[in-house]
CSV table of C-alpha atoms in Angstrom, one decimal:
chain,number,residue,atom,x,y,z
F,113,MET,CA,0.6,11.0,7.6
F,114,ALA,CA,2.3,14.5,7.5
F,115,GLY,CA,5.7,14.5,6.5
F,116,GLY,CA,6.0,10.7,6.4
F,117,GLU,CA,5.5,7.4,4.2
F,118,ILE,CA,3.6,4.3,5.1
F,119,ILE,CA,5.1,1.5,3.4
F,120,HIS,CA,3.5,-2.0,3.3
F,121,THR,CA,5.7,-4.7,4.9
F,122,ASP,CA,5.2,-8.5,5.8
F,123,SER,CA,6.6,-10.4,8.9
F,124,PRO,CA,8.0,-13.6,7.8
F,125,CYS,CA,7.1,-15.4,11.0
F,126,ALA,CA,3.4,-14.4,10.8
F,127,GLY,CA,2.0,-17.6,9.6
F,128,GLU,CA,4.0,-19.6,12.0
F,129,ARG,CA,3.7,-17.2,15.1
F,130,ILE,CA,0.1,-16.0,14.7
F,131,PRO,CA,-3.2,-18.2,14.4
F,132,ALA,CA,-5.4,-18.0,11.6
F,133,ASP,CA,-7.9,-16.1,13.6
F,134,GLY,CA,-5.5,-13.5,14.5
F,135,LYS,CA,-6.0,-13.6,18.4
F,136,TRP,CA,-3.1,-13.8,20.9
F,137,ASN,CA,-2.7,-17.5,22.1
F,138,TRP,CA,0.5,-18.2,23.8
F,139,MET,CA,-0.2,-22.1,23.5
F,140,TYR,CA,0.0,-22.0,19.8
F,141,GLY,CA,2.2,-24.4,18.1
F,142,GLU,CA,4.1,-27.5,19.4
F,143,PRO,CA,5.3,-27.4,23.1
F,144,SER,CA,9.0,-27.1,21.5
F,145,GLU,CA,7.6,-23.5,19.5
F,146,ARG,CA,5.2,-22.3,22.3
F,147,GLU,CA,5.5,-18.8,24.0
F,148,PHE,CA,3.9,-20.6,27.1
F,149,THR,CA,6.6,-23.1,27.3
F,150,VAL,CA,9.2,-20.3,28.0
F,151,ALA,CA,6.9,-18.5,30.1
F,152,LYS,CA,5.7,-21.0,32.4
F,153,VAL,CA,9.5,-21.7,33.3
F,154,ASP,CA,10.5,-17.9,33.5
F,155,ALA,CA,7.5,-17.2,35.5
F,156,TYR,CA,8.0,-19.7,38.1
F,157,ASN,CA,12.1,-18.9,38.5
F,158,ASN,CA,11.4,-15.1,38.4
F,159,ILE,CA,8.5,-15.2,40.8
F,160,ASN,CA,10.4,-17.2,43.3
F,161,SER,CA,13.5,-15.0,43.2
F,162,TYR,CA,11.2,-12.1,43.8
F,163,LEU,CA,9.4,-13.6,46.8
F,164,ALA,CA,12.8,-14.8,48.2
F,165,GLU,CA,14.0,-11.1,48.8
F,166,LEU,CA,10.8,-9.8,49.9
F,167,GLN,CA,10.1,-8.9,53.2
F,168,GLY,CA,6.9,-8.5,55.7
F,169,THR,CA,5.3,-11.5,54.2
F,170,THR,CA,5.0,-15.3,54.7
F,171,MET,CA,4.6,-15.9,50.8
F,172,LYS,CA,8.0,-17.3,49.7
F,173,THR,CA,7.6,-19.5,46.7
F,174,ALA,CA,5.0,-19.8,44.0
F,175,GLU,CA,3.5,-22.7,45.8
F,176,ASP,CA,2.8,-20.4,48.8
F,177,ILE,CA,0.7,-18.2,46.3
F,178,VAL,CA,-1.2,-21.3,45.0
F,179,ALA,CA,-1.9,-22.4,48.2
F,180,TYR,CA,-3.2,-19.3,49.6
F,181,ALA,CA,-5.6,-18.9,46.3
F,182,ASP,CA,-7.0,-22.5,47.1
F,183,ALA,CA,-7.5,-21.6,50.5
F,184,ASN,CA,-9.5,-18.3,49.4
F,185,SER,CA,-11.0,-19.3,46.2
F,186,GLY,CA,-14.0,-17.2,46.5
F,187,THR,CA,-12.2,-14.0,46.2
F,188,GLU,CA,-9.1,-15.4,44.6
F,189,GLY,CA,-10.8,-17.6,41.8
F,190,ALA,CA,-8.4,-20.5,42.3
F,191,ARG,CA,-11.3,-23.0,41.0
F,192,ALA,CA,-13.1,-22.7,37.6
F,193,GLY,CA,-16.3,-20.8,38.2
F,194,ASP,CA,-15.6,-19.3,41.4
F,195,HIS,CA,-14.9,-16.1,40.1
F,196,ALA,CA,-16.1,-14.2,37.1
F,197,ALA,CA,-12.9,-12.5,36.2
F,198,PHE,CA,-11.2,-16.2,36.2
F,199,ALA,CA,-13.6,-18.5,34.4
F,200,SER,CA,-10.9,-21.3,34.2
F,201,GLY,CA,-9.5,-20.5,37.6
F,202,GLN,CA,-5.8,-20.8,38.2
F,203,ASP,CA,-5.2,-23.6,35.6
F,204,LEU,CA,-2.1,-21.9,34.1
F,205,PHE,CA,-0.6,-21.0,37.3
F,206,ASN,CA,-1.0,-24.5,38.6
F,207,GLU,CA,0.7,-25.6,35.3
F,208,VAL,CA,3.5,-23.0,36.0
F,209,VAL,CA,3.9,-24.6,39.6
F,210,ALA,CA,3.7,-28.1,38.4
F,211,HIS,CA,6.6,-27.6,36.0
F,212,ARG,CA,8.9,-26.3,38.7
F,213,GLY,CA,11.1,-24.0,36.7
F,214,VAL,CA,13.0,-26.8,34.9
F,215,GLU,CA,15.0,-25.4,32.0
F,216,ASP,CA,14.9,-28.8,30.1
F,217,GLY,CA,15.3,-29.6,26.3
F,218,THR,CA,11.9,-28.4,25.4
F,219,TYR,CA,12.0,-25.2,27.1
F,220,ARG,CA,15.6,-24.7,25.3
F,221,LYS,CA,14.0,-25.3,22.0
F,222,ALA,CA,11.0,-23.2,22.5
F,223,LEU,CA,13.1,-20.5,23.6
F,224,SER,CA,15.3,-20.6,20.6
F,225,CYS,CA,12.6,-21.0,18.4
F,226,THR,CA,10.6,-17.9,19.9
F,227,ARG,CA,13.6,-15.6,19.9
F,228,ARG,CA,14.4,-16.6,16.2
F,229,LYS,CA,10.8,-16.4,14.7
F,230,SER,CA,10.1,-13.1,16.6
F,231,ARG,CA,13.4,-11.3,16.3
F,232,ASP,CA,15.4,-12.5,12.9
F,233,GLU,CA,12.3,-13.7,11.0
F,234,GLY,CA,9.9,-11.2,12.6
F,235,ILE,CA,10.5,-7.7,13.7
F,236,ASP,CA,13.8,-7.2,12.5
F,237,ALA,CA,12.8,-8.7,9.0
F,238,ALA,CA,10.1,-6.7,8.9
F,239,LEU,CA,11.9,-3.3,9.4
F,240,HIS,CA,14.0,-4.0,6.4
F,241,VAL,CA,12.1,-3.5,2.9
F,242,THR,CA,12.9,-3.3,-0.7
F,243,LYS,CA,11.0,-0.7,-2.5
F,244,ASP,CA,11.8,0.6,-6.2
F,245,GLY,CA,15.1,-1.5,-6.1
F,246,ARG,CA,15.9,0.5,-2.9
F,247,SER,CA,16.9,-1.1,0.4
F,248,ILE,CA,14.8,0.8,3.2
F,249,GLU,CA,15.1,0.7,7.0
F,250,LEU,CA,12.0,1.7,8.3
F,251,ASP,CA,11.5,3.9,11.4
F,252,ALA,CA,8.8,1.8,13.1
F,253,LEU,CA,6.3,-0.8,12.3
F,254,LEU,CA,2.7,0.5,13.0
F,255,GLN,CA,-0.1,-2.0,13.7
F,256,CYS,CA,-3.9,-1.4,14.6
F,257,ASP,CA,-4.2,-4.8,16.0
F,258,GLY,CA,-7.4,-5.3,18.2
F,259,ARG,CA,-6.9,-8.9,18.7
F,260,GLY,CA,-3.4,-8.9,20.2
F,261,ALA,CA,-1.5,-11.0,18.2
F,262,GLY,CA,0.8,-8.3,16.7
F,263,GLN,CA,1.7,-7.2,20.4
F,264,GLN,CA,2.3,-10.8,21.2
F,265,ILE,CA,5.3,-10.9,18.4
F,266,ALA,CA,7.1,-7.9,20.4
F,267,ALA,CA,6.4,-9.5,23.7
F,268,GLN,CA,8.1,-13.0,22.5
F,269,ALA,CA,11.0,-10.8,21.0
F,270,GLY,CA,11.5,-8.8,24.0
F,271,TYR,CA,11.5,-5.8,21.9
F,272,PRO,CA,10.0,-2.2,22.6
F,273,ILE,CA,6.4,-1.5,21.6
F,274,ILE,CA,4.4,1.5,22.4
F,275,THR,CA,0.5,1.9,22.0
F,276,ILE,CA,-1.4,5.2,21.6
F,277,PRO,CA,-5.1,5.8,21.5
F,278,ILE,CA,-6.4,7.0,18.0
F,279,GLY,CA,-10.3,6.7,18.5
F,280,ILE,CA,-13.2,4.5,19.2
F,281,ASP,CA,-14.9,2.0,17.4
F,282,ALA,CA,-18.6,1.5,16.2
F,283,GLY,CA,-19.1,-0.4,19.5
F,284,GLY,CA,-17.6,2.2,21.6
F,285,ILE,CA,-14.3,0.5,22.3
F,286,PRO,CA,-10.9,2.3,22.4
F,287,VAL,CA,-8.6,1.7,19.3
F,288,GLY,CA,-5.1,1.9,19.7
F,289,LEU,CA,-2.1,2.3,17.2
F,290,SER,CA,1.0,0.3,18.1
F,291,LEU,CA,4.3,1.0,17.1
F,292,GLN,CA,7.3,-1.6,17.2
F,293,HIS,CA,11.1,-1.7,16.8
F,294,THR,CA,14.3,-3.5,17.5
F,295,ALA,CA,16.0,-3.8,20.8
F,296,TRP,CA,16.9,-0.4,22.6
F,297,GLN,CA,15.0,1.8,20.3
F,298,GLU,CA,12.6,3.0,23.1
F,299,GLY,CA,13.7,6.5,22.2
F,300,ALA,CA,12.7,6.3,18.8
F,301,LEU,CA,9.2,4.9,19.6
F,302,ILE,CA,8.4,7.3,22.1
F,303,LYS,CA,9.5,10.1,19.5
F,304,TRP,CA,7.2,9.2,16.8
F,305,ALA,CA,4.2,8.3,19.0
F,306,SER,CA,4.6,11.7,20.4
F,307,ALA,CA,4.6,13.2,16.8
F,308,ILE,CA,1.7,11.1,15.8
F,309,GLU,CA,-0.4,12.1,19.1
F,310,ASP,CA,0.7,15.7,18.3
F,311,LEU,CA,-0.8,15.3,14.7
F,312,LEU,CA,-4.1,13.6,16.0
F,313,LEU,CA,-4.7,16.4,18.5
F,314,SER,CA,-4.0,19.3,16.0
F,315,SER,CA,-6.4,17.7,13.4
F,316,ARG,CA,-9.1,16.3,15.7
F,317,GLY,CA,-8.8,18.2,18.9
F,318,ARG,CA,-9.2,16.5,22.1
F,319,ARG,CA,-9.4,12.7,22.7
F,320,HIS,CA,-12.8,10.9,23.2
F,321,ALA,CA,-13.6,11.4,26.6
F,322,PRO,CA,-13.9,7.8,28.3
F,323,GLY,CA,-17.5,6.3,28.6
F,324,TYR,CA,-19.0,4.1,31.5
F,325,ARG,CA,-21.2,1.3,31.0
F,326,ASN,CA,-23.4,-0.1,33.9
F,327,PRO,CA,-20.2,1.1,36.4
F,328,LEU,CA,-22.4,-0.3,39.3
F,329,ALA,CA,-23.1,-4.0,37.9
F,330,LYS,CA,-21.5,-6.8,39.7
F,331,ASN,CA,-20.3,-10.1,37.9
F,332,ILE,CA,-20.8,-12.0,41.2
F,333,PRO,CA,-24.3,-12.0,43.2
F,334,VAL,CA,-23.7,-10.1,46.2
F,335,ASP,CA,-26.2,-9.9,49.3
F,336,GLU,CA,-25.9,-6.1,50.1
F,337,ASP,CA,-28.0,-6.3,53.1
F,338,SER,CA,-25.6,-9.0,54.6
F,339,LEU,CA,-23.0,-6.4,53.9
F,340,PHE,CA,-24.2,-3.7,55.6
F,341,SER,CA,-26.2,-5.1,58.3
């Protein structure tokens, strides 16, 4: 990169937080280590806090949302197989509601583990490297991660991440470059991402135009005659 140096670094937590296939999986690990153990508790409590203050709706709890989806599964996809976009239905949301936001011992262990592994033993550790006997603090972590596990570490840490488009792969799928840093470094990431985009535009010209494949295709069989009769 013009004016910059790319240095290889490793995340000590990678083997424990990222599955062998490299795909994002918030069920990975024991319950006391999982991202989902934390997410299901926080989701329930945050949703209920938000709905409690929301005006103009009868939806006041996460249970209300589940009940509505159950009553309208054809459009909301509550049951497995009812909606192509939600193949397994609202199984995870059901689990969120079943736990009822209880911050039990397993939750506290998972929260502590997730923060330690993704922060101290993850992004913060990867930002500090030793090269030729010198200790170096990197300006950002670069990842070209199509499977999502790298972004998962930033999500678990609650640290900033920014992704910019850098091209299209052989199958026509957009490819993004992610930049990560520690807490409160959003400004630095925006600066570096902007510089990389400027460099790409100056060397390649305009970005690839988006392509559309079967834009009128429908995942769910629809009787159009009945819709417009």
